[in-house]
Structures are given as structure tokens and as C-alpha cells.
XYZ file of C-alpha atoms in Angstrom:
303
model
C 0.000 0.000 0.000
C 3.038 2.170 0.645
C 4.004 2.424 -3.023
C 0.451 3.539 -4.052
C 1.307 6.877 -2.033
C 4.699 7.354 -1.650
C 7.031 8.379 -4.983
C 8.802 5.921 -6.949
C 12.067 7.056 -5.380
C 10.751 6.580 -1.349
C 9.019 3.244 -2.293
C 11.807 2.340 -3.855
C 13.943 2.631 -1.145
C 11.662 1.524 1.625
C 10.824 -1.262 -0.756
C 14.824 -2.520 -1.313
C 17.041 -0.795 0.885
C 15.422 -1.008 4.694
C 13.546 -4.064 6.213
C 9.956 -3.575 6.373
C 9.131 -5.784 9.169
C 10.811 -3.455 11.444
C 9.419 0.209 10.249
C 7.478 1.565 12.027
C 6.854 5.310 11.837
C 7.736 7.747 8.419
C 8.494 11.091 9.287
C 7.684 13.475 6.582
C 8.079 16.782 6.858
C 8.247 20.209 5.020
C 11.938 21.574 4.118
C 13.192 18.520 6.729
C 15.094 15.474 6.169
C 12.671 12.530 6.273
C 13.079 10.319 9.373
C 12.121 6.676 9.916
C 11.757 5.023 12.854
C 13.442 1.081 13.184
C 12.957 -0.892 15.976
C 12.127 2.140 18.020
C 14.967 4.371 16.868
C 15.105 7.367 14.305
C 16.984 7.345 11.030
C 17.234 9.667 8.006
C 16.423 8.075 4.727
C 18.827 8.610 2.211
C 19.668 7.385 -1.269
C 21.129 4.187 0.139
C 18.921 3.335 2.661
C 19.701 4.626 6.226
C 21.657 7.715 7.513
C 22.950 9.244 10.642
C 24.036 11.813 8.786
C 21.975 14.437 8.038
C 24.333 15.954 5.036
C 22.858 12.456 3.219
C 19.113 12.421 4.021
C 16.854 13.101 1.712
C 14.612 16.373 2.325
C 10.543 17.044 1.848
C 8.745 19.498 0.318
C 5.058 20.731 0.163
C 4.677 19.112 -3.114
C 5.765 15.597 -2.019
C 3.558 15.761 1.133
C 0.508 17.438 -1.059
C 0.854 14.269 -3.548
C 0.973 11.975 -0.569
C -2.377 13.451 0.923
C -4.072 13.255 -2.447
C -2.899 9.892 -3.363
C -3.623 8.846 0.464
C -7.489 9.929 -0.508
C -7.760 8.524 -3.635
C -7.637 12.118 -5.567
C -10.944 13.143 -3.128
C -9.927 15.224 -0.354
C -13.802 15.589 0.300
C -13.992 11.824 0.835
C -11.645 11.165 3.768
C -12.363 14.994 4.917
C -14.204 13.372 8.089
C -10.805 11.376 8.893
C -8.629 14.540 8.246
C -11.113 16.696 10.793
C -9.807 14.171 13.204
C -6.114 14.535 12.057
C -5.146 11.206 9.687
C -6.127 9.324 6.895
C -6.661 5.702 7.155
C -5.687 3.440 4.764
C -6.410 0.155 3.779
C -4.064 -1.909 5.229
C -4.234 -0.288 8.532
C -1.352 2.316 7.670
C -2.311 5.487 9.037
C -1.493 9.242 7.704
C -1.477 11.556 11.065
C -1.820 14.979 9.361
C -0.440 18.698 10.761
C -1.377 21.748 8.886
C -3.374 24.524 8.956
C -6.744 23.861 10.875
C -10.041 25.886 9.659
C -12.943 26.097 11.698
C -16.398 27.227 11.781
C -18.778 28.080 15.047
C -15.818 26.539 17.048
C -15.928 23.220 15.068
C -12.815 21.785 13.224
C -14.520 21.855 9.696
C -11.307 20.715 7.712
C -7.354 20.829 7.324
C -5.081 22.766 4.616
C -1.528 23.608 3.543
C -0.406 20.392 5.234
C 3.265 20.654 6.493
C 4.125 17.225 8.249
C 2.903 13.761 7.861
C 3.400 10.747 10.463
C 2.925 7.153 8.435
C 2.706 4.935 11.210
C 3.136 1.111 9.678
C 1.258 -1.387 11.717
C 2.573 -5.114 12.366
C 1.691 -8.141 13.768
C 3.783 -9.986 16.125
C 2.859 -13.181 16.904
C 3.242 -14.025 20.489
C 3.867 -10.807 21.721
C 0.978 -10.999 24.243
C 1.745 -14.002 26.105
C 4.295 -12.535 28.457
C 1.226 -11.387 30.188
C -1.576 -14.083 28.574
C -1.979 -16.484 31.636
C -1.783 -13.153 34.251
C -5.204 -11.729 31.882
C -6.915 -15.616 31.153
C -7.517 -18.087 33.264
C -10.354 -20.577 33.656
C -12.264 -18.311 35.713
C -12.230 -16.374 32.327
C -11.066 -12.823 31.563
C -9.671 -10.471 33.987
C -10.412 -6.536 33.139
C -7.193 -5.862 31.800
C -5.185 -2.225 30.682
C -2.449 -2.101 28.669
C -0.055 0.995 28.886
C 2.391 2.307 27.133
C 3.912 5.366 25.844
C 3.175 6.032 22.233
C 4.950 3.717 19.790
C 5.683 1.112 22.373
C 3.475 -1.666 21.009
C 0.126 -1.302 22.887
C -2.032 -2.356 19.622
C 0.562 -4.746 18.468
C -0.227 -6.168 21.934
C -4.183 -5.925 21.377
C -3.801 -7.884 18.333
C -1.744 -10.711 19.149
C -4.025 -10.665 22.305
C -7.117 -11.261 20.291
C -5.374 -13.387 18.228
C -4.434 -16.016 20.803
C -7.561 -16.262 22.200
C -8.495 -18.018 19.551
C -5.665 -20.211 19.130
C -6.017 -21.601 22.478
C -9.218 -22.822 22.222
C -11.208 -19.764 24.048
C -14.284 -19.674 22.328
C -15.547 -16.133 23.169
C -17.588 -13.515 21.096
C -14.722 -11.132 20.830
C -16.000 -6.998 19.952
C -12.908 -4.986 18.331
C -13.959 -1.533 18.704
C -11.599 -0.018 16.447
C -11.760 3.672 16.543
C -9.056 4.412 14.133
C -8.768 1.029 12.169
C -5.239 0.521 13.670
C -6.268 -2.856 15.251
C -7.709 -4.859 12.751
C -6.373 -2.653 9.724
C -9.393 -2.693 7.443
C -10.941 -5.494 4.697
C -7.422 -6.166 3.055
C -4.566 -6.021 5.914
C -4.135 -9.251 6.556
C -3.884 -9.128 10.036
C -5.461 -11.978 11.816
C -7.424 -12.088 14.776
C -8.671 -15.329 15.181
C -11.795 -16.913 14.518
C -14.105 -15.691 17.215
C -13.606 -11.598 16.605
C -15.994 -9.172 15.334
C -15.034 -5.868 14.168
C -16.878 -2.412 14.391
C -14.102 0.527 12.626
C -14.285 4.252 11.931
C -16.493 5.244 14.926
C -16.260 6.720 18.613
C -15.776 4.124 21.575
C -19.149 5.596 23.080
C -20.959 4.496 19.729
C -19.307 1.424 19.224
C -20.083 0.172 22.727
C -23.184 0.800 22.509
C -23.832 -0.591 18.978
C -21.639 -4.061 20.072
C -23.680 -4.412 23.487
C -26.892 -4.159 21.523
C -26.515 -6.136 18.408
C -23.390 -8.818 19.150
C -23.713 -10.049 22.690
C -20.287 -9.741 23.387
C -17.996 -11.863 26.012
C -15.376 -9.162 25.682
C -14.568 -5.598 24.384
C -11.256 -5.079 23.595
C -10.190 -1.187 22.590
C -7.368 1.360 21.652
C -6.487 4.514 23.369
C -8.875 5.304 26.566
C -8.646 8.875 26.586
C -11.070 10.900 28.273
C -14.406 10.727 30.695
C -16.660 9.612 28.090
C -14.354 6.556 26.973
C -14.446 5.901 30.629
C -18.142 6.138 30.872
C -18.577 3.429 28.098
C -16.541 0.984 30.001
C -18.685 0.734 32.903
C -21.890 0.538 30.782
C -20.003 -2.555 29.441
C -19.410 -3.531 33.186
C -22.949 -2.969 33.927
C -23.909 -5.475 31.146
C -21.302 -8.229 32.732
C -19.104 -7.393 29.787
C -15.488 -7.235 29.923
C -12.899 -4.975 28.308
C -9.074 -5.680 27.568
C -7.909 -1.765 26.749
C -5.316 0.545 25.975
C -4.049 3.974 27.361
C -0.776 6.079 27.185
C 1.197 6.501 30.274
C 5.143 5.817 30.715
C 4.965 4.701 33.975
C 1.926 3.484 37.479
C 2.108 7.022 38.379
C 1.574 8.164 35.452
C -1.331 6.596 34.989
C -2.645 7.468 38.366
C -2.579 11.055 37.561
C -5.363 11.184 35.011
C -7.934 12.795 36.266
C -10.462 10.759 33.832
C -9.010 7.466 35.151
C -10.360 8.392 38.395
C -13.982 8.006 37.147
C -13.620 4.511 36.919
C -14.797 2.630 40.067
C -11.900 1.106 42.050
C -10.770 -1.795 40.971
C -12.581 -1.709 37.384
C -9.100 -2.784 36.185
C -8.057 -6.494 37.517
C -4.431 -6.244 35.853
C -2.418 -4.073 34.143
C 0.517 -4.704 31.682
C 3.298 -2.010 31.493
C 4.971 -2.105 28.236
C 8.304 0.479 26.900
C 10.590 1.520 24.228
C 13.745 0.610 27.026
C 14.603 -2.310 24.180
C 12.643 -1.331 21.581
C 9.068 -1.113 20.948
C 6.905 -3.784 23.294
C 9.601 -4.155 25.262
C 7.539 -5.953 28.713
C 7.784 -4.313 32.010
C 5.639 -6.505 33.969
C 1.650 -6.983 35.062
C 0.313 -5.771 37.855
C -3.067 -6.849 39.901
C -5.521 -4.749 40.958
C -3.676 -2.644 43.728
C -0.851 -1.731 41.419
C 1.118 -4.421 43.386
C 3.352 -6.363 40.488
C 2.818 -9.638 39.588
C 6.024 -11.974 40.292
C 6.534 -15.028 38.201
C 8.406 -17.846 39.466
């Protein structure tokens, strides 16, 4: 999908030069060298491949990022203008364009985006396994233990999601699983490829608050499991899935416990809504596994 928005000479090197598997993050942005991000750590692109050297890389300009917005919307800015009110454009294949620019805005209401100057392509993977550092701590026979995953951004929390999902099903759990995926980073739309098992349902493109409601309703799920609790509202729609004796495997930035104590809009939450939690960093590289913790913040230990 990369090639279908990027020019010949980026693809091209992307394509030959640096190993896929372990991009993560492009870095485009006006009059600045373009940076990539491997295995958690920045490099400029340059004609060979990767730089330290900034004298090599290989610099942006308006017109390169204004051909990768339009190609990124199919030539139909009006058609993805809902996405780019929200900042990105979503691909296909679950690559997704985080857009900076100028905002315009009517009766206090972001009504579009123009004259981008920087574009994030952050390139989704799945890691099989990853999850089971913390699977047995999360699933046990007594079934599924309310579970949030932090992480600070870029440090695998949806890679973790996936593979999470994804061995459910490969160990025999037979559970209606509800992906609400806000942003279609978990799942990564019709043609990703990414698999998540044989018990998952999907609901993309809408609020957390909607898709709750909409997957409580209509799919009778045994699980929710969502990207990127942010405020009092997301917070709100995980105890009306408590109230309905569903439960939720979730996601939130936060570096650290105390971090994560300091949100105000995690104190909403009733005490001890969240059974476990699994701390996750960039200290060696992305989903790099810090530990679980139970419901007092007190950390697991593993003999």
C-alpha cells in the first residue's frame, strides 16, 4: 500500500534498501530530512537506505507531502475529509497518515485541514506471540480479567491488542470477541491481513461511546477489547459494558503506574474496574515488557 502513495524514489527505497518488518513510523516533513523510525529508533532516509548523517538524508517538500495526501485519498480530499477533521487518513491496510497543517474552523468546530506541512505514516505489524508474556496473568479458567495495557506512544500497545485477540483463539477460548476499532489501527481494514482469530468481530471508523453501545446491543459480546482510553466519556462506556457483565481488555498512554494514576479521567472509573495491568516500553525497543500488575498496582512476580 506504501508504493500507491509514496514516490517511486521513497518506495523504492523503503521497498529494497530497509527491512519492512521493522518500520514503524515515516516522518515526513516540510523543508526537513525525512526520518524513519526502526525498531524504536530514528533514522534519516537517504539514497542508500539509512543515515545518521543528516548531510545524506533526503529532504521534503510541500509538493511531495501534497501528492501523498491526495494519493492517500484517492484524488478526493472531500472523501476522507471526516478522517482529516480528526487529524489522519486511514488506509487500507491499517497504515495510518497523522496529518499537521493549517486547521479551519467554523462556530468553534474543526470543519477541515489545509496547507499540510508534516505527515506521520505509522506502519502497523503483527507480532505473533507478543501478548503471552502477560496471557496467563489476563486468562484463566475463571475467564477474563479486566485488563489495561499501557504504554507510551509507539511502544506496542495495539501490536499487543492484536496478538491478544489473536491467541484467544488459538487456544481454544471460544468467546464472542468486539474490536472496537476507533481508528482502524487494530484490525487494519478489509485487506490487511492481520489476523485475529476466529471468534472476533469488528466495528471501525467510529467513537468508543458508539461502538459500545452498537456491540452491546446487536453482538452479545464476552469481551470488548479497545485502543487509546482517553477521556471521561471513553471511561463512561466501560462501565456501561461492566454494567452489562461485559469485559474490556484496553489501551491507554502513560510511561509509567504514576503516570497513569494522575489522570484525572481514570479516576472516574470505580476502584478496581481494572483487575491487571501490563506495562509495556521503548527501554529495548518497541513492546519491550515491564511486567503486570493486579488490581492494587502491586506487580505480579513469576516464578
Amino acid at each position: 500500500m506504501l508504493q500507491e502513495v509514496l514516490s517511486e524514489q521513497l518506495s523504492n527505497i523503503i521497498n529494497y534498501k530497509i527491512a519492512f518488518s521493522e518500520l514503524s513510523e515515516i516522518r515526513i516533513r516540510k523543508e526537513k530530512p525525512i526520518v524513519v523510525f526502526i525498531k524504536g529508533q530514528p533514522y534519516y532516509i537517504c539514497e542508500k537506505g539509512l543515515t545518521c548523517n543528516i548531510n545524506n538524508a533526503i529532504f521534503a517538500n510541500k509538493e511531495m507531502i501534497d501528492d501523498i495526501v491526495y494519493k492517500a485519498s484517492d484524488f478526493s480530499i472531500y472523501s476522507v475529509n471526516e478522517q482529516i477533521k480528526q487529524g489522519f487518513i486511514m488506509l487500507e491496510n491499517g497504515v495510518r497518515i497523522g496529518l499537521c497543517g493549517s486547521v479551519v474552523t467554523e462556530n468553534n468546530q474543526i470543519k477541515t485541514m489545509i496547507n499540510w506541512t508534516s505527515l506521520n505514516i505509522r506502519i502497523p505489524h503483527q507480532i505473533k506471540n507478543m501478548s503471552l508474556c502477560a496471557f496467563d496473568d489476563i486468562v484463566s479458567e475463571n475467564g477474563i480479567k479486566n485488563t489495561l495495557i499501557i504504554s507510551p506512544p509507539g511502544a506496542g500497545k495495539t501490536t499487543f491488542l492484536r496478538d491478544f485477540v489473536y491467541q484467544l483463539s488459538e487456544n481454544n477460548y471460544c468467546l464472542n470477541v468486539c474490536v472496537i476499532d476507533e481508528r482502524g489501527e487494530i484490525a487494519g481494514g478489509d485487506n490487511s491481513g492481520i489476523n485475529l482469530g476466529h471468534f472476533c468481530d469488528v466495528i471501525s471508523y467510529c467513537s468508543k461511546k458508539q461502538g459500545f453501545n452498537q456491540c452491546i446491543r446487536s453482538m452479545n459480546p464476552s469481551l470488548i477489547v479497545t485502543d487509546e482510553i482517553g477521556n471521561e466519556e471513553d471511561c463512561n462506556s466501560l462501565i456501561d459494558a461492566m454494567n452489562c457483565g461485559v469485559k474490556v481488555v484496553a489501551t491507554i498512554h502513560a510511561s509509567s503506574i504514576e503516570e497513569l494514576k494522575r489522570k484525572n479521567f481514570f479516576e472516574k472509573l470505580p476502584q478496581y474496574y481494572f483487575e491487571r495491568y501490563v506495562l509495556l516500553s521503548n527501554r529495548e525497543g518497541p513492546g519491550t515488557y515491564e511486567g503486570t500488575y493486579n488490581e492494587k498496582f502491586a506487580k505480579i512476580v513469576k516464578w
